Short mmCIF file of C-alpha atoms and ligand atoms in Angstrom, two decimals:
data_model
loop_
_atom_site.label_atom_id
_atom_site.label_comp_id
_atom_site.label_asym_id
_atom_site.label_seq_id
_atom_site.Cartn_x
_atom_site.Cartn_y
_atom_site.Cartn_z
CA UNK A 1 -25.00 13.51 -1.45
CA UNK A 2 -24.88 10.76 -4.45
CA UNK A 3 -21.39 11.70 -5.03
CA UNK A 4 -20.39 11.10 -1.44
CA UNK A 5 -22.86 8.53 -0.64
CA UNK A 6 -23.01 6.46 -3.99
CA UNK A 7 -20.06 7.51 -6.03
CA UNK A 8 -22.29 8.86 -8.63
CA UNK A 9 -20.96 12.47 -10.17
CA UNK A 10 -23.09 15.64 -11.11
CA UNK A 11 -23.76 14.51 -14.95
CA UNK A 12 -24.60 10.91 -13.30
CA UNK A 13 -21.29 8.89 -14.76
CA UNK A 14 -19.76 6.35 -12.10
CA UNK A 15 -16.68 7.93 -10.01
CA UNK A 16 -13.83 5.88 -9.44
CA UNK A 17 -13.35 4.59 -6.18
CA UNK A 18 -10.38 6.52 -5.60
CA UNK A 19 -12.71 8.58 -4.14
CA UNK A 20 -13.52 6.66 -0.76
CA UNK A 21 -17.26 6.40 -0.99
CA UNK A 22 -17.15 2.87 -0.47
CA UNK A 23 -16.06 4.30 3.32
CA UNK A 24 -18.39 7.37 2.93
CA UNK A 25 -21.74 5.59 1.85
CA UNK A 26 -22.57 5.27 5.57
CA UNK A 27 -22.05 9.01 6.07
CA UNK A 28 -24.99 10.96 7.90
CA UNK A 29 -26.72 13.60 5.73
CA UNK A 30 -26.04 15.95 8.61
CA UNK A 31 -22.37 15.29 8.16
CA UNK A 32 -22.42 15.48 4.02
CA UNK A 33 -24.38 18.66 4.08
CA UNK A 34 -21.86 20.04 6.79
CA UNK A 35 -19.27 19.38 4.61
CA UNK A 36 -21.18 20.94 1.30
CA UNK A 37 -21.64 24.38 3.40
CA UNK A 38 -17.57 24.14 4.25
CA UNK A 39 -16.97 23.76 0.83
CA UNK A 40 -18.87 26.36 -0.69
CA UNK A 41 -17.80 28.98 1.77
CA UNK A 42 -14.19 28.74 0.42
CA UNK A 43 -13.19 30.82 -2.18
CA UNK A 44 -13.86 29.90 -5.43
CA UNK A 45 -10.51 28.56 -7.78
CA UNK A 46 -11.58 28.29 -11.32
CA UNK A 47 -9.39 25.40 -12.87
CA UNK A 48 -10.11 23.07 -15.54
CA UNK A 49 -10.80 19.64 -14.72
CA UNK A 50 -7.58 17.19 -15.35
CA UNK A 51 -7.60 14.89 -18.23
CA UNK A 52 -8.54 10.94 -16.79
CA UNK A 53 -5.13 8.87 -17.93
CA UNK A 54 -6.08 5.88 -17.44
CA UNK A 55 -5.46 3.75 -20.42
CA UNK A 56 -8.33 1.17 -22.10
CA UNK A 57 -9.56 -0.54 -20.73
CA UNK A 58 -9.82 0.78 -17.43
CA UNK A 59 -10.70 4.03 -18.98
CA UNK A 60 -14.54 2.37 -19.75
CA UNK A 61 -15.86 4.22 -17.02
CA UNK A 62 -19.26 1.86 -17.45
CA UNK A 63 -16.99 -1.29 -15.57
CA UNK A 64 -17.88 0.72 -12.25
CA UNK A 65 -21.18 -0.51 -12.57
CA UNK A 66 -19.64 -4.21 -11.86
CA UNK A 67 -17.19 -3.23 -9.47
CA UNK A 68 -20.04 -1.15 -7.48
CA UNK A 69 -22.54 -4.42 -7.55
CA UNK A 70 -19.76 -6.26 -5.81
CA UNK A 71 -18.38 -3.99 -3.41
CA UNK A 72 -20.38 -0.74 -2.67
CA UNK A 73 -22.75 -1.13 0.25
CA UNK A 74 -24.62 1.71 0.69
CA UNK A 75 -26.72 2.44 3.63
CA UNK A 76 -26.35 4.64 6.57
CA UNK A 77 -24.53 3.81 9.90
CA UNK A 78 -26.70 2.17 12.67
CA UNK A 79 -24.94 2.62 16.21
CA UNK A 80 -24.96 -1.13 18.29
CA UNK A 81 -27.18 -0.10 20.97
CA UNK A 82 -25.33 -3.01 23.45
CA UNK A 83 -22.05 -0.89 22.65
CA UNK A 84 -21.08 2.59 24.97
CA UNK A 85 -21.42 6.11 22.73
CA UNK A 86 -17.60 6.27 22.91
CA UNK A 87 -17.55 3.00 20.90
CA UNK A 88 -20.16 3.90 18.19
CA UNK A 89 -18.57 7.48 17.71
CA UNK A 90 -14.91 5.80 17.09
CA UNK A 91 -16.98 3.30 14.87
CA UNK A 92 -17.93 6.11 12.73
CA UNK A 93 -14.96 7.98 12.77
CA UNK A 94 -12.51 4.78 12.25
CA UNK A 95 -14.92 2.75 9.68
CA UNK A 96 -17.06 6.06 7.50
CA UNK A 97 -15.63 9.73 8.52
CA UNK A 98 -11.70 8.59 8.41
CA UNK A 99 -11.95 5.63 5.99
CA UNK A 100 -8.78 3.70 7.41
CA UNK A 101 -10.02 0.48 5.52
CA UNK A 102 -9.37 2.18 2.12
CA UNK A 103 -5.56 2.14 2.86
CA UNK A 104 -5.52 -0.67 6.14
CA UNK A 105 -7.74 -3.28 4.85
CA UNK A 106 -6.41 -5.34 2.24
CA UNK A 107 -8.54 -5.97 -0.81
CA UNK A 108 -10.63 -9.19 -2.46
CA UNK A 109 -10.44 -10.84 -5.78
CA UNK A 110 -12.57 -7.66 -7.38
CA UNK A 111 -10.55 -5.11 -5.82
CA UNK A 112 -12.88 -4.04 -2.93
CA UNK A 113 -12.13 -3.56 1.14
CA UNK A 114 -11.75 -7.38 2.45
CA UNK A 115 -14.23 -7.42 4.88
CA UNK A 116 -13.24 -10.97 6.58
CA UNK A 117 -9.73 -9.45 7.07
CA UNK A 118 -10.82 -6.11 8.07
CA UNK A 119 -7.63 -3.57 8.89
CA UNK A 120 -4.96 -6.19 8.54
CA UNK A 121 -3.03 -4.69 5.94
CA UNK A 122 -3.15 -3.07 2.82
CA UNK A 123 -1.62 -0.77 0.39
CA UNK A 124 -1.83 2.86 -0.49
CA UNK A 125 0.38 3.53 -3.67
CA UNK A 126 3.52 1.76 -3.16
CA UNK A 127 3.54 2.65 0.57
CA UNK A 128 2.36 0.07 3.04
CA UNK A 129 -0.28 0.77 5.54
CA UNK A 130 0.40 -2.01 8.26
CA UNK A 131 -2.19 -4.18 9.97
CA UNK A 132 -3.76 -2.20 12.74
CA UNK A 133 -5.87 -4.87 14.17
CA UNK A 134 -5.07 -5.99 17.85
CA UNK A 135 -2.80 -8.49 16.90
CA UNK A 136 0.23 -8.64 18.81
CA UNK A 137 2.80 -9.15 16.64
CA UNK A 138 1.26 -8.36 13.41
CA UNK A 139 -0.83 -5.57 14.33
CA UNK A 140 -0.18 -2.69 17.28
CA UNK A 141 -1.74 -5.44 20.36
CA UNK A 142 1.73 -4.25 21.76
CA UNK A 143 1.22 -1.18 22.02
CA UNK A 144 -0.53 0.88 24.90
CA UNK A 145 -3.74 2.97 23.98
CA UNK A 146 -1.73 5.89 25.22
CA UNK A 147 1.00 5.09 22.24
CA UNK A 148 -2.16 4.69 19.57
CA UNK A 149 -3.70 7.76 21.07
CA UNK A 150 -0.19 10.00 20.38
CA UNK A 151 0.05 8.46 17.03
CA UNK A 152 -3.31 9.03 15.91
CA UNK A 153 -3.18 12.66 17.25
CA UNK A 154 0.75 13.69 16.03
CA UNK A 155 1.97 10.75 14.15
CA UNK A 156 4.96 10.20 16.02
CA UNK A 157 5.43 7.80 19.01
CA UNK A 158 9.19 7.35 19.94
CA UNK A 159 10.56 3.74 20.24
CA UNK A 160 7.58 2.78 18.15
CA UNK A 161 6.53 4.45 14.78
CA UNK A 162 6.39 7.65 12.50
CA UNK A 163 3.50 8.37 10.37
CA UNK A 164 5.01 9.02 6.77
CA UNK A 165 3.88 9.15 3.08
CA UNK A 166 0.42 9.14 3.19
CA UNK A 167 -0.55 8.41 6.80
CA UNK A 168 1.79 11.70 7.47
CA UNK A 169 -0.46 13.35 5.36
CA UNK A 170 -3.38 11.58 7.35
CA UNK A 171 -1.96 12.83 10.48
CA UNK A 172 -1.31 16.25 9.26
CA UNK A 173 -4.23 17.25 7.13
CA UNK A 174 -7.28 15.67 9.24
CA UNK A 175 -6.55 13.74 12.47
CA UNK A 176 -3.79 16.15 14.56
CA UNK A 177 -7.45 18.43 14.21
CA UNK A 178 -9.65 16.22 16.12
CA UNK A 179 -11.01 16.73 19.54
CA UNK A 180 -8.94 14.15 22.11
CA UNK A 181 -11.98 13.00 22.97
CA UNK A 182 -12.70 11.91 19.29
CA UNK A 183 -9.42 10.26 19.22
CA UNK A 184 -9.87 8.41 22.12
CA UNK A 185 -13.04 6.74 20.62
CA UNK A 186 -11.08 5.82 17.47
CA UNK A 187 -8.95 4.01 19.45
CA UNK A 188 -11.59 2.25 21.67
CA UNK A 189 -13.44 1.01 18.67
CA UNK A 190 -9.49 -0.18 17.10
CA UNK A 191 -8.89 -2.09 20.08
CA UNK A 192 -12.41 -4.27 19.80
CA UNK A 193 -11.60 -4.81 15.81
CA UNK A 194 -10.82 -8.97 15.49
CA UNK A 195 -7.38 -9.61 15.63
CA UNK A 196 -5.98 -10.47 12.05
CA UNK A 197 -2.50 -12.41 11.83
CA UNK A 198 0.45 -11.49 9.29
CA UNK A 199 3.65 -12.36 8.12
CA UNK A 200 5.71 -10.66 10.87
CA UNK A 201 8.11 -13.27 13.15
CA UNK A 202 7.94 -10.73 16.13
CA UNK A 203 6.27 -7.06 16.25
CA UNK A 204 7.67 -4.31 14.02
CA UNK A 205 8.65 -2.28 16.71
CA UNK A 206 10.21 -4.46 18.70
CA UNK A 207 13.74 -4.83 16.33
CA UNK A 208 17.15 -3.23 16.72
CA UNK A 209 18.84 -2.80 19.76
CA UNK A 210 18.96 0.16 21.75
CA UNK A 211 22.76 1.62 21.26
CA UNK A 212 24.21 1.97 24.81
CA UNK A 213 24.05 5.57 24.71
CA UNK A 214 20.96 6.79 23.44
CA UNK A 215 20.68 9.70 21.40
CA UNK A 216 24.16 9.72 20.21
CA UNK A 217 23.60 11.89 17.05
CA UNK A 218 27.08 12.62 14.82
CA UNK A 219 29.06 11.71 18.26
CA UNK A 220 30.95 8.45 17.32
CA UNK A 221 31.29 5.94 14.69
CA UNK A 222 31.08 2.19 14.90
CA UNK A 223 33.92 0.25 14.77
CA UNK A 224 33.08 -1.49 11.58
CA UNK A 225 34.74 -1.08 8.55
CA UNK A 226 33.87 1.44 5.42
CA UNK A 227 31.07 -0.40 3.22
CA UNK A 228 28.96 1.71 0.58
CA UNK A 229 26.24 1.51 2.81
CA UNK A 230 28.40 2.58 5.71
CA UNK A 231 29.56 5.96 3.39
CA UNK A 232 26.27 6.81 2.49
CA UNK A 233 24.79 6.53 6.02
CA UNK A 234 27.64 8.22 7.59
CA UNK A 235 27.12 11.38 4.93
CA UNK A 236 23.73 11.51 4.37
CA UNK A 237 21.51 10.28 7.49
CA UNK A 238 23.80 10.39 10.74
CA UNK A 239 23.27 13.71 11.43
CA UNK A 240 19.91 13.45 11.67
CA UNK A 241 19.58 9.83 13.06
CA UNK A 242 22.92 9.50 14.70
CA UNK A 243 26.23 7.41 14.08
CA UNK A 244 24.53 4.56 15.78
CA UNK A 245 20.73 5.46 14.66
CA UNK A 246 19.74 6.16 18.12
CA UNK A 247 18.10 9.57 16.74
CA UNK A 248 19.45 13.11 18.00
CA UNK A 249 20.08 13.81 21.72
CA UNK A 250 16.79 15.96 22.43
CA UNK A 251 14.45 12.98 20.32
CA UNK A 252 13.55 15.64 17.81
CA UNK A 253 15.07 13.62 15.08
CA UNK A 254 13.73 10.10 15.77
CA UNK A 255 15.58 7.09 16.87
CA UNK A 256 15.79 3.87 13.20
CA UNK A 257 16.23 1.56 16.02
CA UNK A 258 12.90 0.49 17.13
CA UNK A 259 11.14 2.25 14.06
CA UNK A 260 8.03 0.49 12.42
CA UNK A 261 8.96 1.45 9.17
CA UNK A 262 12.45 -0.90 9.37
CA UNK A 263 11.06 -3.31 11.14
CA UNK A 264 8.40 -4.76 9.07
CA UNK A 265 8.39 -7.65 7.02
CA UNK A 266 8.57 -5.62 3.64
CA UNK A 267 10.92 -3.13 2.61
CA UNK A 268 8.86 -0.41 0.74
CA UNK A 269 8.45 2.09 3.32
CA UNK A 270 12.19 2.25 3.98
CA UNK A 271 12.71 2.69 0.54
CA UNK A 272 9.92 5.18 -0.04
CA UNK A 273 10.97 7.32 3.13
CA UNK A 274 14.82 7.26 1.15
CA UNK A 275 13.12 8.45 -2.13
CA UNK A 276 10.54 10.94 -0.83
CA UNK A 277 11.39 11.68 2.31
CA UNK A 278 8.73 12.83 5.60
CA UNK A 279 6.56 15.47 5.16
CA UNK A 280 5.74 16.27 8.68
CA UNK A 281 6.42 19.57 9.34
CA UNK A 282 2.81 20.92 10.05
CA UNK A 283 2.61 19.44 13.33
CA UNK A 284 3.59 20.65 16.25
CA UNK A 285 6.75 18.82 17.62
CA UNK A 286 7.49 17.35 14.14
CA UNK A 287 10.38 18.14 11.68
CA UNK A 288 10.24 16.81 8.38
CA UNK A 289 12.54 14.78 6.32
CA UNK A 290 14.61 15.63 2.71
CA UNK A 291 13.51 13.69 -0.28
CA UNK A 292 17.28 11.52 -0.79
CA UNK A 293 15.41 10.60 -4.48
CA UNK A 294 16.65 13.09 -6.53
CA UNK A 295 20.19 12.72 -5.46
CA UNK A 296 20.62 9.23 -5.15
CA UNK A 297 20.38 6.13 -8.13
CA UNK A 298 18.45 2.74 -7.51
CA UNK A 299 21.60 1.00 -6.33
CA UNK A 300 22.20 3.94 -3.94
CA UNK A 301 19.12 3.74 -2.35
CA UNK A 302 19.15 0.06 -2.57
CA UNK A 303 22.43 -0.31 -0.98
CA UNK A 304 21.32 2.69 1.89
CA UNK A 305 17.74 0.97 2.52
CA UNK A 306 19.52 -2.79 2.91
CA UNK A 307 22.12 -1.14 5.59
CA UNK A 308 19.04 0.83 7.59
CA UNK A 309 17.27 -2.55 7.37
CA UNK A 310 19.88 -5.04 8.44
CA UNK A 311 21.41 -3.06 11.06
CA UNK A 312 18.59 -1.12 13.27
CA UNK A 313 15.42 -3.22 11.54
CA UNK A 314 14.42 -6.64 10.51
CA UNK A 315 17.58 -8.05 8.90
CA UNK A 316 15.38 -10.63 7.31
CA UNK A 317 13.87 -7.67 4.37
CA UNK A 318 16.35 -6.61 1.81
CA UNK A 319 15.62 -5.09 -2.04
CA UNK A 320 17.34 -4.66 -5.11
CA UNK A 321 18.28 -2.00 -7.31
CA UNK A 322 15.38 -3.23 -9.75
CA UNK A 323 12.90 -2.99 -6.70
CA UNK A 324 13.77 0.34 -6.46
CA UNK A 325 13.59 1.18 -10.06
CA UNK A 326 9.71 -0.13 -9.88
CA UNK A 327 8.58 1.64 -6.80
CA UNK A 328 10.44 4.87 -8.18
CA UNK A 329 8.55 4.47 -11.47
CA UNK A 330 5.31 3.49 -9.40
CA UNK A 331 5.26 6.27 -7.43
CA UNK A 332 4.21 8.66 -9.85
CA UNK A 333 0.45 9.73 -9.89
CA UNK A 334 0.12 8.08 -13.27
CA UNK A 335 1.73 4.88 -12.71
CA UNK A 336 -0.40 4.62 -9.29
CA UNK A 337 -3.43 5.40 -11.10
CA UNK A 338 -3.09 3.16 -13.60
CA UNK A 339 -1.28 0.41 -11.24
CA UNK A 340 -4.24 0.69 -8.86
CA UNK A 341 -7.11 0.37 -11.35
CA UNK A 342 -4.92 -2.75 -13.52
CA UNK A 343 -4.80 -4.32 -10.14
CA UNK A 344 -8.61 -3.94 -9.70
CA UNK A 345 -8.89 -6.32 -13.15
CA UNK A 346 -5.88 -8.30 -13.01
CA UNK A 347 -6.55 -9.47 -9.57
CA UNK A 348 -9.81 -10.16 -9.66
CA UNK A 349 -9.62 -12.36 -12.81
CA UNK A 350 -12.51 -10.44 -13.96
CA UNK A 351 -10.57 -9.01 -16.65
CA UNK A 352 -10.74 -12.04 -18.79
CA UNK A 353 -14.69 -11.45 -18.67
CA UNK A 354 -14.17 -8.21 -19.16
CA UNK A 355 -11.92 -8.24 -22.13
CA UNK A 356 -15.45 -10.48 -23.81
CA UNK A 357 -17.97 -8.10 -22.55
CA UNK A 358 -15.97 -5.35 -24.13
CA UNK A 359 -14.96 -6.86 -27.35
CA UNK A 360 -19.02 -8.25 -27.60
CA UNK A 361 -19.94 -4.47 -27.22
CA UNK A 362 -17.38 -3.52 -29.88
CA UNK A 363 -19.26 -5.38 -32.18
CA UNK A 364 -22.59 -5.07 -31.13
CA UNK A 365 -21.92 -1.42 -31.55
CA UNK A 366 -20.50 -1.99 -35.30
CA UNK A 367 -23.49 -3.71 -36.06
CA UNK A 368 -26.00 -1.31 -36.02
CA UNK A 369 -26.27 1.98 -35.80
CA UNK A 370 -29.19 2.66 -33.64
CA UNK A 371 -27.34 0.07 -31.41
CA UNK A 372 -24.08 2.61 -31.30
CA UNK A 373 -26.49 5.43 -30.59
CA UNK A 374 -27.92 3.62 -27.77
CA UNK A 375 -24.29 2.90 -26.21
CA UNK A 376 -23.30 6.39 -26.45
CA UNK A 377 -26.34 7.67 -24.87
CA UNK A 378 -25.84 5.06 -22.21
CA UNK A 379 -21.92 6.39 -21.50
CA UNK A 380 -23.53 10.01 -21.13
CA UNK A 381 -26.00 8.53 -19.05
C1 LIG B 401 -4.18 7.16 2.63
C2 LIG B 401 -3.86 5.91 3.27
C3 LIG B 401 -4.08 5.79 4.77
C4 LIG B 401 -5.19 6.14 5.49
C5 LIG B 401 -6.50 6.75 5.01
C6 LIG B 401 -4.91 5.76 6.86
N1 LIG B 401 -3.67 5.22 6.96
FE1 LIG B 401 -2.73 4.59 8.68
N2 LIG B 401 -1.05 4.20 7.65
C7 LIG B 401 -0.88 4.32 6.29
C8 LIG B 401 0.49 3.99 5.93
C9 LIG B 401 1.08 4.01 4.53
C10 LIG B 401 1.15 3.68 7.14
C11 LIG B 401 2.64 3.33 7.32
C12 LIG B 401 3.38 4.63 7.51
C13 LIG B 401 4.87 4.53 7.74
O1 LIG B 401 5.46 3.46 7.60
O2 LIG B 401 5.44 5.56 8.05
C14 LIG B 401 0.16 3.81 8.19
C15 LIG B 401 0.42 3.57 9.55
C16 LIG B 401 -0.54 3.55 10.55
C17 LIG B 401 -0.32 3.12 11.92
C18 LIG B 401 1.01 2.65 12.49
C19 LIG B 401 1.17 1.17 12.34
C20 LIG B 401 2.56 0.70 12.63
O3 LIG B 401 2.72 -0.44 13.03
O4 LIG B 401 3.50 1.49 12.44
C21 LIG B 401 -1.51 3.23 12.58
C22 LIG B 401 -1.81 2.90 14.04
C23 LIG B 401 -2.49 3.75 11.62
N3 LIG B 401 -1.87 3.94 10.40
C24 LIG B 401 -3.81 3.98 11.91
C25 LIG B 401 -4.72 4.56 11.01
C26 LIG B 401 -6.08 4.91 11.35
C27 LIG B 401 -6.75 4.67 12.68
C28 LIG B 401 -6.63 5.47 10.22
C29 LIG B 401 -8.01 6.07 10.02
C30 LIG B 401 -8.29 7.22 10.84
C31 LIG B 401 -5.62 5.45 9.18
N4 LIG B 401 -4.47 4.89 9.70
C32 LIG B 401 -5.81 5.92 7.90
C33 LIG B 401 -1.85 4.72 5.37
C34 LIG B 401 -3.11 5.22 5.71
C1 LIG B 402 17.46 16.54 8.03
C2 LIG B 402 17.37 15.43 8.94
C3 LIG B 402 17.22 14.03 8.37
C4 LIG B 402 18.08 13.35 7.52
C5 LIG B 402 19.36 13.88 6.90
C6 LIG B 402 17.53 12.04 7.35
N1 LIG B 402 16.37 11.91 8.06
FE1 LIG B 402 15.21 10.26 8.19
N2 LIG B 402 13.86 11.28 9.31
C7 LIG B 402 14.00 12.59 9.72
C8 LIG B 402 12.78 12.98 10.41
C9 LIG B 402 12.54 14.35 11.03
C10 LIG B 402 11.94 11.85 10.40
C11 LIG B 402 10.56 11.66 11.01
C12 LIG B 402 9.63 12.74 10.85
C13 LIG B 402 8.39 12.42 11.61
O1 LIG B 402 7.71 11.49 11.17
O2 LIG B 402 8.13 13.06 12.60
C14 LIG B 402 12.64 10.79 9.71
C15 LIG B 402 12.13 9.51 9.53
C16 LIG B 402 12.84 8.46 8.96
C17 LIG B 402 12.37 7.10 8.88
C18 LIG B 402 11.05 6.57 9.41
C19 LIG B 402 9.95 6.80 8.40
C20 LIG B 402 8.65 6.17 8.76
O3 LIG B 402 7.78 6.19 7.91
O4 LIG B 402 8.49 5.62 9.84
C21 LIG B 402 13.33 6.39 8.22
C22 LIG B 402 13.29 4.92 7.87
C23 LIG B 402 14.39 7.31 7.91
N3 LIG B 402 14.07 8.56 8.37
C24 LIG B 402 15.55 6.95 7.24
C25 LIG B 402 16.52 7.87 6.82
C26 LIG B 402 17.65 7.52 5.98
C27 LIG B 402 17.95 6.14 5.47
C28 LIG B 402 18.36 8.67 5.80
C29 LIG B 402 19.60 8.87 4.94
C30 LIG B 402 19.34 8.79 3.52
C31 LIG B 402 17.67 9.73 6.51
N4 LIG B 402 16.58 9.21 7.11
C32 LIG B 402 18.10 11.04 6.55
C33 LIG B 402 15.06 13.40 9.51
C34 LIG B 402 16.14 13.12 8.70
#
């Protein structure tokens, strides 16, 4: 319960709030002790616990205690009793059980969920998670609840979107298992979230036009002439995606041309799908996508992610080699560990206080022995 509820762990330290439970505080018990019996009926794994490598000072686990007074509300959800049961249930699933604001919402000056701007954009590891608020051309206002519901439920809505990187693995390790009628409250509850405005000049999903022959995978080539980016398309992607992106003839590989991911006003999902590829394959329908990041250098993928961009997306996004280089590098565990929790400080220009408050405690603790017993006692806490 306090680890799930309050983010506190078994010997009582702080957990990091990697761990959702700035989502999960509102969590029934029923629902927590559900979970607990789940758990324990698995078979046990014995496997030491991973080293923390975070480097100081966001190893001091004690600057949880700040971060909590700011941003954890604990609690438990309270339905709105002027609001239908559908409503309150996709409340709960969209706000506590499913913690979409942990990736959706972007975060405040200390690093927690944004409440004023509530689902209209944030990050999860390099990979953007898009505004989902109503807005029409920032958000998914254009598309139907039918669309949201088939996203939500297989992460793949032709002509619109793919889940991948870690909304694939949203799709495919918790939501394609939900009851339709759960989904349908999740997206009853999305559509009556405010609407939140963005950079985007028109929706996402609404760039690229549709080739004259749909589906027109490895059939013909455009007229153009040979660029780099032409090469590596032609080689590496069209036989998926098509000569002219329209995805294969039967849709199981999808169309770039009207594809979220290449139509948004950043480029890191393109250049994240290049690098890791889609992981999809669990659910029914889907196929899943090589990893190009092994094979290819940062101007490669550069030079392939600029092409897919300018000629089926929104030609206004482009990247560089040295882009590419730093999402690469920040796409390791470690780096997005680390990358996360130096945002948390950096950003919320609490570091500077921070930096005092630790370098006062370094001396405090150098002046007196008892003192350095009390600290340590304190971290054990
Ligand atoms: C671990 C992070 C994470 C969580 C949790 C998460 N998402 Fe996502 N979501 C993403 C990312 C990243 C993308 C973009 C994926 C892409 O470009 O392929 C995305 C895309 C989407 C999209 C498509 C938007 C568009 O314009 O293409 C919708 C809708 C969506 N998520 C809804 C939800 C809902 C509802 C929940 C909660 C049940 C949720 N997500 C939880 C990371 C997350
Ligand atoms: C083996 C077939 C295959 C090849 C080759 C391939 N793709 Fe894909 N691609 C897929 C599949 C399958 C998906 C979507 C899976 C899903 O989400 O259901 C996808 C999805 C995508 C997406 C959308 C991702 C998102 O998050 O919305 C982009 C962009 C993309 N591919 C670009 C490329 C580029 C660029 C290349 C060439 C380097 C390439 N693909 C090569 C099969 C392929």
């Amino acid at each position: 319960m306090a680890a799930v509820q309050k983010g506190v762990r078994r010997d009582g330290a702080d957990l990091y709030p990697a761990m959702p439970y700035d989502s999960f505080a509102a969590m029934s018990r029923e629902d927590v002790l559900a979970i607990r019996v789940y758990l324990l009926a698995q078979p046990t794994i014995s496997q030491p616990r991973p080293q923390n490598i975070l480097p100081f000072p966001f190893n001091q686990r004690w600057i949880l205690v700040l971060w909590k007074f700011a941003n954890l509300h604990t609690g438990s959800f309270t339905p709105d009793l002027s609001r239908t049961a559908e409503w309150n249930r996709g409340a709960y699933l969209i706000e506590v059980l499913g913690h979409c604001g942990a990736c959706h919402t972007p975060r405040n000056t200390t690093f927690g969920m944004d409440e004023n701007r509530k689902f209209a954009g944030g990050t999860a590891g390099i990979w953007q998670a898009f505004n989902i608020t109503g807005d029409k051309i920032a958000g998914v206002g254009g598309w139907s609840d039918e669309e949201l519901f088939r996203f939500l439920k297989t992460g793949a809505v032709a002509g619109k979107a793919y889940a991948g990187g870690p909304m694939a693995e949203t799709v495919m390790n918790s939501l394609q298992h939900l009851s339709d009628d759960d989904i349908h409250a999740m997206v009853a509850y999305l559509r009556d979230v405010p609407a939140q405005t963005g950079d985007e000049r028109q929706p996402r999903f609404s760039w690229g036009n549709v080739p004259a022959i749909a589906g027109d995978a490895g059939t013909k080539t455009q007229g153009s002439g040979s660029t780099d980016g032409d090469n590596l398309y032609r080689s590496l992607c069209s036989g998926c995606h098509g000569m002219n992106g329209g995805g294969s003839p039967d849709g199981s590989y999808p169309s770039l041309i009207r594809n979220t991911a290449l139509g948004a006003a950043t480029p890191e999902n393109v250049v994240m799908t290049i690098l890791e590829g889609v992981k999809a394959g669990d659910v029914a329908g889907r196929k899943s996508m090589a990893a190009f990041g092994g094979w290819l250098d940062d101007g490669q993928v550069a030079t392939l992610a600029n092409y897919v961009t300018a000629r089926f997306g929104n030609p206004d996004v482009s990247t560089t080699a040295a882009d590419v280089r730093q999402m690469r590098a920040g796409s390791s565990t470690e780096q997005t560990v680390t990358l996360l929790a130096a945002q948390a400080l950096a950003a919320s220009g609490a570091g500077l206080l921070l930096a005092l408050l630790l370098l006062l405690a370094r001396r405090f603790r150098r002046e007196t022995s008892s003192a350095r017993l009390m600290f340590v006692h304190r971290d054990r806490r």
